[in-house]
CSV table of C-alpha atoms and ligand atoms in Angstrom, one decimal:
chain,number,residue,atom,x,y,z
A,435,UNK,CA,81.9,81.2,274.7
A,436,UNK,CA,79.5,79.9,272.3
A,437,UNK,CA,80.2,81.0,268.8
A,438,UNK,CA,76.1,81.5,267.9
A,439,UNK,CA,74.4,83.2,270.3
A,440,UNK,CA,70.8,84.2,269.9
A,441,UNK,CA,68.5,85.9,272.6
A,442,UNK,CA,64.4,86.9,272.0
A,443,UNK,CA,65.1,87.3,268.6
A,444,UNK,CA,61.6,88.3,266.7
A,445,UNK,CA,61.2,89.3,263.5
A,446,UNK,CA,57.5,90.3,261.7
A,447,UNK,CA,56.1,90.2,258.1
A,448,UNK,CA,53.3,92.7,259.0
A,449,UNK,CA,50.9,91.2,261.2
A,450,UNK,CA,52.7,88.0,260.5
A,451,UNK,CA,55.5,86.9,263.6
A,452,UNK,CA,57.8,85.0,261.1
A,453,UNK,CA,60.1,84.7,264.0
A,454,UNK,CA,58.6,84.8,267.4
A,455,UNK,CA,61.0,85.6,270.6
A,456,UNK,CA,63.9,82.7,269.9
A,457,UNK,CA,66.7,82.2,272.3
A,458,UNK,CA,69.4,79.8,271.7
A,459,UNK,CA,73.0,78.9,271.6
A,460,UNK,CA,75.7,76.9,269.6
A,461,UNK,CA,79.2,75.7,270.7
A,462,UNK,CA,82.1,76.4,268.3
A,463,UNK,CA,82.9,72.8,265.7
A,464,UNK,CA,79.6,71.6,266.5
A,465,UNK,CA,76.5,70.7,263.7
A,466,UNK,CA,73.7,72.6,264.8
A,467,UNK,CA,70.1,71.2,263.5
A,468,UNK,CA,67.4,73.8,262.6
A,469,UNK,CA,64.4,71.4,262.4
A,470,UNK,CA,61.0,72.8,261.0
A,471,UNK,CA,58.4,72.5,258.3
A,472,UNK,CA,58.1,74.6,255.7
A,473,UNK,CA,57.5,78.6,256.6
A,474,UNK,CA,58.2,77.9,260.3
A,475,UNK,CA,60.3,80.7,260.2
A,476,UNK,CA,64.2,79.1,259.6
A,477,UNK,CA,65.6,80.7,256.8
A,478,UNK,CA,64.2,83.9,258.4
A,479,UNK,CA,66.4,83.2,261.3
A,480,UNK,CA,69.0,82.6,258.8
A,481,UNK,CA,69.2,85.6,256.8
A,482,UNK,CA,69.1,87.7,260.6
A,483,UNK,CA,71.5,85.3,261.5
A,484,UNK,CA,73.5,86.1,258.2
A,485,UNK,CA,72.7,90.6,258.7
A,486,UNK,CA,70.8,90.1,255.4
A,487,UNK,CA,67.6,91.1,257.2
A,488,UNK,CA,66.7,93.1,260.5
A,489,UNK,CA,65.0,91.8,263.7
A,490,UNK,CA,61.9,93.4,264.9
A,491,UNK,CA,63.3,92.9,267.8
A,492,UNK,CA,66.0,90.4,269.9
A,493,UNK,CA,69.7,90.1,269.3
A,494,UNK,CA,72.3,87.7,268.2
A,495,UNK,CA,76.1,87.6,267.4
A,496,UNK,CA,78.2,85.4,266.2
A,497,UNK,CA,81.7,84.8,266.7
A,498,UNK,CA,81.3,87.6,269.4
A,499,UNK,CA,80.2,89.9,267.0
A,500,UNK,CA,76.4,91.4,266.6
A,501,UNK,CA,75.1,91.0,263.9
A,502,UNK,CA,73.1,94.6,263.9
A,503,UNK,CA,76.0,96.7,265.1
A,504,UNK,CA,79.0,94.8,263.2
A,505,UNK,CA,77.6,93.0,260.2
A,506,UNK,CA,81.1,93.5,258.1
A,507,UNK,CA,82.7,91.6,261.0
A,508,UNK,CA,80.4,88.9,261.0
A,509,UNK,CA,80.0,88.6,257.0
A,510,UNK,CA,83.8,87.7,257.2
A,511,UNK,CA,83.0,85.0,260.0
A,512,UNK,CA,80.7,83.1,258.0
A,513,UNK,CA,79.6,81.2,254.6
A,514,UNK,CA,76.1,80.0,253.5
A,515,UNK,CA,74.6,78.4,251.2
A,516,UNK,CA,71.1,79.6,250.3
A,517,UNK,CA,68.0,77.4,250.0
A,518,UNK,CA,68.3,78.6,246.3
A,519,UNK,CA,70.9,78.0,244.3
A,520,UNK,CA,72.9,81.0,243.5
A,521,UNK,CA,75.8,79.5,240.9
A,522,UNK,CA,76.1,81.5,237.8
A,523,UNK,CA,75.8,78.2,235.2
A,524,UNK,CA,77.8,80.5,232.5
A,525,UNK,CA,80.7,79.9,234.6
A,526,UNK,CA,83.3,77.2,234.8
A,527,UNK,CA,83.3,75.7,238.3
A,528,UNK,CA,86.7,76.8,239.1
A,529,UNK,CA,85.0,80.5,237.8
A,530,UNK,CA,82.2,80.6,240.0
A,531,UNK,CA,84.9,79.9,243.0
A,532,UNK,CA,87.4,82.1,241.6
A,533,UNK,CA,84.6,85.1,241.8
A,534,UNK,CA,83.6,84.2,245.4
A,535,UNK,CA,87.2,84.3,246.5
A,536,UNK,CA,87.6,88.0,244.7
A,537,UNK,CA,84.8,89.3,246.4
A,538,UNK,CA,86.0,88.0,250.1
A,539,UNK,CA,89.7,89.8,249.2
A,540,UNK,CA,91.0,85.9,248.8
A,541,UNK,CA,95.0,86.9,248.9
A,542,UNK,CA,96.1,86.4,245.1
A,543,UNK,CA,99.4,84.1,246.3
A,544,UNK,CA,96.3,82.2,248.5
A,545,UNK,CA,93.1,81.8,245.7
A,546,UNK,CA,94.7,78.5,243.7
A,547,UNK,CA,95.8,76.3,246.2
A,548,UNK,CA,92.3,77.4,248.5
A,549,UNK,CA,90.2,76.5,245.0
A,550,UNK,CA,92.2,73.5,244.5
A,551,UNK,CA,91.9,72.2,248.2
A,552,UNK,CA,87.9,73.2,248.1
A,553,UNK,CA,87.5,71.0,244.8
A,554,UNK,CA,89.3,68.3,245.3
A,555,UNK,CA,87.1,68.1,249.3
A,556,UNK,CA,84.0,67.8,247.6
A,557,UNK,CA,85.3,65.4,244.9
A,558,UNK,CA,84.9,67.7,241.8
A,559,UNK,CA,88.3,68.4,241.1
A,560,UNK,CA,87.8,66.9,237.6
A,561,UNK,CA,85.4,68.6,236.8
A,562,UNK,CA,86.4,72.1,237.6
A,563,UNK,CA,86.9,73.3,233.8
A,564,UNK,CA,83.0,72.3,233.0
A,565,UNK,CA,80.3,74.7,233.2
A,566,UNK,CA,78.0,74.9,235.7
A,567,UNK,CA,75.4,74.5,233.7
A,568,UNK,CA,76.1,70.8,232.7
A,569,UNK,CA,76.1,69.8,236.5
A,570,UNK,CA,73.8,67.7,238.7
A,571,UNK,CA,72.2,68.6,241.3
A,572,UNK,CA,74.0,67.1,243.5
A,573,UNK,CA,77.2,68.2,241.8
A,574,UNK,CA,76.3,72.1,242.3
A,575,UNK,CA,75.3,71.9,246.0
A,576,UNK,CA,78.6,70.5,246.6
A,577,UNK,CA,80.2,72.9,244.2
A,578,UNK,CA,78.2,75.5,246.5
A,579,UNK,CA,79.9,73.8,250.2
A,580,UNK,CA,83.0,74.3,248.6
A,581,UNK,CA,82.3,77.5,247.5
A,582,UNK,CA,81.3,78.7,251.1
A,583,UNK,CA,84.5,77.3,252.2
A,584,UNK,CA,86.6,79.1,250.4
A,585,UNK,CA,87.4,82.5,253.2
A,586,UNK,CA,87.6,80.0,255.6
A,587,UNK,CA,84.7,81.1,257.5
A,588,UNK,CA,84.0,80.0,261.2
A,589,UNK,CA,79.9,78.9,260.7
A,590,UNK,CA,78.8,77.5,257.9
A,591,UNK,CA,75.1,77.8,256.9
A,592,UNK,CA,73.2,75.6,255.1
A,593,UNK,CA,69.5,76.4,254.4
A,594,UNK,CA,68.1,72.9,252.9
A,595,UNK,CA,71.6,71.6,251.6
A,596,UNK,CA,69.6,68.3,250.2
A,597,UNK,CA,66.4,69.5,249.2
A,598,UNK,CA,65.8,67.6,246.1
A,599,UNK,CA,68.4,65.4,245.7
A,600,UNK,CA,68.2,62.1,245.3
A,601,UNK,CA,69.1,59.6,248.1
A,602,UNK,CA,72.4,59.0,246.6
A,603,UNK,CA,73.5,62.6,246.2
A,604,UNK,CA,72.0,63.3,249.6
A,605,UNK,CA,74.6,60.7,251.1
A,606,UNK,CA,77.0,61.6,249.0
A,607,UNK,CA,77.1,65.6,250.5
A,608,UNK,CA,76.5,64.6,253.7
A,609,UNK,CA,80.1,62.7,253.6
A,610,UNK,CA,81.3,65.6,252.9
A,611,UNK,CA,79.5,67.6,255.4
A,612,UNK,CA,80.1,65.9,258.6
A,613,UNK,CA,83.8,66.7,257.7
A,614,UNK,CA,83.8,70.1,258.2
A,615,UNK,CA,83.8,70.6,261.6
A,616,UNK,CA,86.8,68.2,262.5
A,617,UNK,CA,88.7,69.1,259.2
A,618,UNK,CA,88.4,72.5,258.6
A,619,UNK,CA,87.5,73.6,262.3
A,620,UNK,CA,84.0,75.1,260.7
A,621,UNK,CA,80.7,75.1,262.9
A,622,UNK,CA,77.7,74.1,260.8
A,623,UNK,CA,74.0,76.3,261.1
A,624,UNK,CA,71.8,73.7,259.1
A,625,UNK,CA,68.1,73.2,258.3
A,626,UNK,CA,66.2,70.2,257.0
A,627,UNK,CA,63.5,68.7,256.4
A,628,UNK,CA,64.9,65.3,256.7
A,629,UNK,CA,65.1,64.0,259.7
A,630,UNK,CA,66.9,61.4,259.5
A,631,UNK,CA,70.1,64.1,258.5
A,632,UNK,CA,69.3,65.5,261.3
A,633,UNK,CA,70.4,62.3,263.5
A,634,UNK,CA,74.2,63.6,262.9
A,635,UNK,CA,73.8,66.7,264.7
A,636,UNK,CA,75.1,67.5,268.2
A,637,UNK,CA,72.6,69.9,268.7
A,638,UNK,CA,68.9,70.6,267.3
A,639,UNK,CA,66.2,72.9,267.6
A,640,UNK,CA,62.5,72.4,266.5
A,641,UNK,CA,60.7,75.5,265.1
A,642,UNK,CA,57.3,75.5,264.8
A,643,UNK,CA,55.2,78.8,264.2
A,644,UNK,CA,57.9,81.0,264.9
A,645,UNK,CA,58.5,79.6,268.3
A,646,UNK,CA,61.3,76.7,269.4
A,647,UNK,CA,59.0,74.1,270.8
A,648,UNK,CA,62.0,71.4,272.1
A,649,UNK,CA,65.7,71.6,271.8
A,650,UNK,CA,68.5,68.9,272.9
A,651,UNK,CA,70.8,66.7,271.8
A,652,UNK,CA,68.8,63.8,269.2
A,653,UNK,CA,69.2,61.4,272.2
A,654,UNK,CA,67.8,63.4,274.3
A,655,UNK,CA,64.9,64.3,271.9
A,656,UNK,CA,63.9,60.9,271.2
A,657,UNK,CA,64.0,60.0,275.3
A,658,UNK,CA,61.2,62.4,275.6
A,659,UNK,CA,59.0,60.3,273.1
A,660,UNK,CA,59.4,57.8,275.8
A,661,UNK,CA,61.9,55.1,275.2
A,662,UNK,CA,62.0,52.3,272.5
A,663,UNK,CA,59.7,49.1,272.1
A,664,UNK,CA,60.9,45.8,271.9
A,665,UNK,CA,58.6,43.4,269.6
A,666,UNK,CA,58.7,40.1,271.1
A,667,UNK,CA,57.3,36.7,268.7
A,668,UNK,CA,56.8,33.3,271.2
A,669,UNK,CA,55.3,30.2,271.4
A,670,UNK,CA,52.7,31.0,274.2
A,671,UNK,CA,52.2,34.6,274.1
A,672,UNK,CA,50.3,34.0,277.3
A,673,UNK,CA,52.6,32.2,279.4
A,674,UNK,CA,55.5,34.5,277.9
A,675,UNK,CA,53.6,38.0,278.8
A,676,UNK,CA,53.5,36.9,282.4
A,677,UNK,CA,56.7,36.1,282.5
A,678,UNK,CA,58.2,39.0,280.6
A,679,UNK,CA,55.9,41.4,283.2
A,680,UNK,CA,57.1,39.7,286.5
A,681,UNK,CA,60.4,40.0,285.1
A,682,UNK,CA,60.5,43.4,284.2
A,683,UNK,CA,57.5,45.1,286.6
A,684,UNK,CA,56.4,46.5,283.0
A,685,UNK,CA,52.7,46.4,281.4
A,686,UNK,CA,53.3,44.3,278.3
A,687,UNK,CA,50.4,44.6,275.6
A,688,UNK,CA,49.8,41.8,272.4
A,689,UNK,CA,49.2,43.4,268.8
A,690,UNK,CA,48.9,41.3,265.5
A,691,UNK,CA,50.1,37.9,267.5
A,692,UNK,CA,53.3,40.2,268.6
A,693,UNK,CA,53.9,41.1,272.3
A,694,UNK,CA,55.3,44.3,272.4
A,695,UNK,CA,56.6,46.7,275.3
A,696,UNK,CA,57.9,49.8,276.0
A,697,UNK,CA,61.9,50.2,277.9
A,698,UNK,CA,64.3,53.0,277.9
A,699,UNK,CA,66.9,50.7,277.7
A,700,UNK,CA,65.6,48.2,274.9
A,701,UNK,CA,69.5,46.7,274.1
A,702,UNK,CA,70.2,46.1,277.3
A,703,UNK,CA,66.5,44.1,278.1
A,704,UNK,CA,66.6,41.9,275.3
A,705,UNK,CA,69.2,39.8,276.5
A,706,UNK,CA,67.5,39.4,279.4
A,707,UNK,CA,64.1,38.5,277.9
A,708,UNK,CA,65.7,35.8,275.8
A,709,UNK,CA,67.1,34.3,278.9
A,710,UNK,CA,64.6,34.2,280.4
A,711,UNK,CA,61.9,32.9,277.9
A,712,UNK,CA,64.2,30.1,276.8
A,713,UNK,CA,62.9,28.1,273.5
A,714,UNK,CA,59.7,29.9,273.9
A,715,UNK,CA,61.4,32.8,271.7
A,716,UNK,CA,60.4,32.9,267.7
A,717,UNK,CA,62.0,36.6,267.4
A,718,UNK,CA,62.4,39.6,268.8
A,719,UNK,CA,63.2,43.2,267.3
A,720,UNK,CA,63.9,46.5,268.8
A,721,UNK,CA,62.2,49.6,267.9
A,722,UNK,CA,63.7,52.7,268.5
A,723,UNK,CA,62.0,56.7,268.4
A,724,UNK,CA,63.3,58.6,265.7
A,725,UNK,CA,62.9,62.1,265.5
A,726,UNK,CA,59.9,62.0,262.9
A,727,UNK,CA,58.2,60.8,266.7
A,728,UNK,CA,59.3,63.5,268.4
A,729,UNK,CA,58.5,65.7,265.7
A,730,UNK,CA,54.6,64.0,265.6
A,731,UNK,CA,54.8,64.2,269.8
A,732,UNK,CA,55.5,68.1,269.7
A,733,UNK,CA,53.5,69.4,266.8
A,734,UNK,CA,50.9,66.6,266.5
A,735,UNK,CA,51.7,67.0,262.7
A,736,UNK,CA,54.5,65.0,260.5
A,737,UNK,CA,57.3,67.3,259.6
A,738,UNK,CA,56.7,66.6,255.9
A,739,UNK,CA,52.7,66.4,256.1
A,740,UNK,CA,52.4,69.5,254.5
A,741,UNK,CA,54.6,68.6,251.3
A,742,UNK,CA,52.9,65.2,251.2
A,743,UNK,CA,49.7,66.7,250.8
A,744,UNK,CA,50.2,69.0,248.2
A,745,UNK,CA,51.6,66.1,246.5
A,746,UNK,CA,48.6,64.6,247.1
A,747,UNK,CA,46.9,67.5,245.1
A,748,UNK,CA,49.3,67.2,242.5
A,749,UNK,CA,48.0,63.8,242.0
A,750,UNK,CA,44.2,64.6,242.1
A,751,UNK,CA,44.5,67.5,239.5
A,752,UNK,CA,46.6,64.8,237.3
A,753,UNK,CA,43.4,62.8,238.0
A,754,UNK,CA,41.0,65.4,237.5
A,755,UNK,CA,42.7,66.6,234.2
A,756,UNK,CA,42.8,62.5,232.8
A,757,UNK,CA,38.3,62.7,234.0
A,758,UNK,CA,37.8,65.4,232.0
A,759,UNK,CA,39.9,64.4,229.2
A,760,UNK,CA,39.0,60.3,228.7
A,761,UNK,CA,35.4,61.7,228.9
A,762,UNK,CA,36.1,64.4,226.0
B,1907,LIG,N1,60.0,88.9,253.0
B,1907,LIG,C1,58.9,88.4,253.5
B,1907,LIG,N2,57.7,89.0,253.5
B,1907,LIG,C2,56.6,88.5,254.1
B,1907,LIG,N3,56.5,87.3,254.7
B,1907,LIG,C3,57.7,86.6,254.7
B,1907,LIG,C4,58.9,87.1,254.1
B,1907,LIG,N4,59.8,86.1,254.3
B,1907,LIG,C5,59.2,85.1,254.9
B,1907,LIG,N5,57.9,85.4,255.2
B,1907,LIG,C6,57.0,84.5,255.9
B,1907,LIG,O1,57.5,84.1,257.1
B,1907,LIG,C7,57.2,82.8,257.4
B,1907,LIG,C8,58.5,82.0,257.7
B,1907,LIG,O2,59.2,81.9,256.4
B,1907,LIG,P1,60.6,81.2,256.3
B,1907,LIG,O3,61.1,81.4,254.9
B,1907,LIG,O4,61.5,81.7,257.4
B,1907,LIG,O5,60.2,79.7,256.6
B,1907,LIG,P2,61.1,78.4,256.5
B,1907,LIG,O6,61.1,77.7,257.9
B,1907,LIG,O7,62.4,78.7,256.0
B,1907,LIG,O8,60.3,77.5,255.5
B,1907,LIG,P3,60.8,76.4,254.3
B,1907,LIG,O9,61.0,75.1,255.0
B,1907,LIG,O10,59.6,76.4,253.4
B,1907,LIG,O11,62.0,77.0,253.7
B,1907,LIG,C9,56.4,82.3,256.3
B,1907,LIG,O12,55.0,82.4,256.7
B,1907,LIG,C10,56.7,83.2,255.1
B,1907,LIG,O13,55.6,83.3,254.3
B,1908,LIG,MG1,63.4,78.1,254.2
């Protein structure tokens, strides 16, 4: 039995469809990948998902229990961690885990060792008598996993666990994140933007407008963006294109002095194509699809397109203001 199961699940703003007719399931200690850009309609999905709002219309349970009809039961199946952080900084660490564990009726004879264990997972043991308030960000969103953890919930959410961390506090969490499942037996709901976190997942689903557009394991994603390309430097492009194209019935095209062609099974070809060049061979490299292609082969769009460009207006009003103020 899955442990996440969703079916038409809708949900409207008005005459907005935030959430438009979703169906889809998720196997117990798996990561689960919510992939979309930004108001595709995820943390929507998430609150349903988490009985903090209604569907319009749909349904979808978790652990076996729906979350319309028995929210109670399924508020004691799971933890999250919002897009937002939601840590009181007047509180010590060990405070802000203490509180969570009161309000989820932690046993008393339980609550220290379950605090201790949480801390001490995402490596902030040491630090549990600071306050909040003095911590990274990348310090509090793992304070925030452990904090999630602490009623042992069977799904774990995570709406945009790394959203503004730096690369090094991104890697850092996501140590601790691909844990869970095998550790503590938790199944893990996640969004992101980045795509390549989303490469650890056993499962993902893009959103796009409301509506999954592809769904699959990343491997099979990335087949459907059709297969990797393997970048091939000789001596005699020529003589080497015919050779490469008898040898594998492929089309093999030239760009920038660079044969290049297109395999499902790139590892496997390349020792082939060396054999069979010879000392003809300069280099040769092997391409493979990432997501960000299926993601461009979906939507037509980048996932990130839209943050880019509003960097990009960032940038021209910081332009705009230093015109009008080196003319002044
Ligand atoms: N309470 C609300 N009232 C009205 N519209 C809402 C509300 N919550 C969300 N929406 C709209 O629903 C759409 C989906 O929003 P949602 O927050 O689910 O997107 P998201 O995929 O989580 O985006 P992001 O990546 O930016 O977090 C957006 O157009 C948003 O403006
Ligand atoms: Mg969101």
């Amino acid at each position: 039995m899955p442990i996440i199961k969703v079916e038409n699940l809708s949900r409207r703003f008005g005459d907005l469809t935030a959430v438009n007719n979703i169906s889809f399931e998720v196997a117990e200690g798996t990561i689960f990948g919510f992939l979309g850009p930004n108001g595709a309609g995820k943390t929507t999905t998430i609150n349903i998902l988490c009985t903090l709002l209604q569907p319009t219309s749909g349904k979808a349970s978790i652990a076996g229990y729906d979350c319309l009809r028995e929210p109670s039961e399924v508020r004691k199946a799971i933890g999250i961690v919002f897009q937002d952080t939601t840590l009181d900084k007047d509180l010590t660490a060990y405070e802000n885990l203490m509180f969570h564990a009161y309000l989820y009726d932690v046993k008393k004879s339980e609550m220290k060792g379950r605090i201790d264990d949480a801390l001490h997972f995402v490596g902030l043991h040491e630090r549990k008598d600071d306050l909040v308030r003095k911590f990274s960000g990348g310090m509090k969103r793992r304070l925030e996993v452990a904090r999630g953890m602490i009623h042992r919930p069977r799904v774990l959410f995570l709406d945009e666990p790394t959203l503004g961390l730096d690369p090094q506090s991104r890697a850092k969490l996501w140590e601790f994140i691909v844990e869970l499942p095998r550790k503590h037996n938790v199944t893990i709901f996640m969004t992101t933007h980045y795509m390549e976190e989303a490469e650890v997942c056993n499962k993902i689903a893009i959103i796009d407008n409301g509506v999954i557009i592809a769904d699959g394991t990343p491997e099979e994603l990335k087949k459907t963006v059709g297969g990797d390309v393997i970048y091939i430097r000789t001596t005699d492009n020529q003589k080497a294109k015919l050779e490469i194209e008898a040898l594998f019935n492929v089309e093999v095209s030239e760009k920038s002095g660079e044969l290049f062609l297109t395999t499902l099974k790139g590892d496997a070809c390349i020792p082939e194509i060396i054999k069979a060049l010879g000392e003809k061979v300069l280099s040769v490299r092997l391409q493979r699809p990432t997501l960000n292609d299926v993601f461009l082969k979906m939507t037509g769009r980048q996932i990130r397109e839209q943050e880019a460009s509003s960097e990009d207006t960032v940038k021209e009003a910081v332009r705009a203001y230093r015109r009008k103020h080196d003319r002044s």
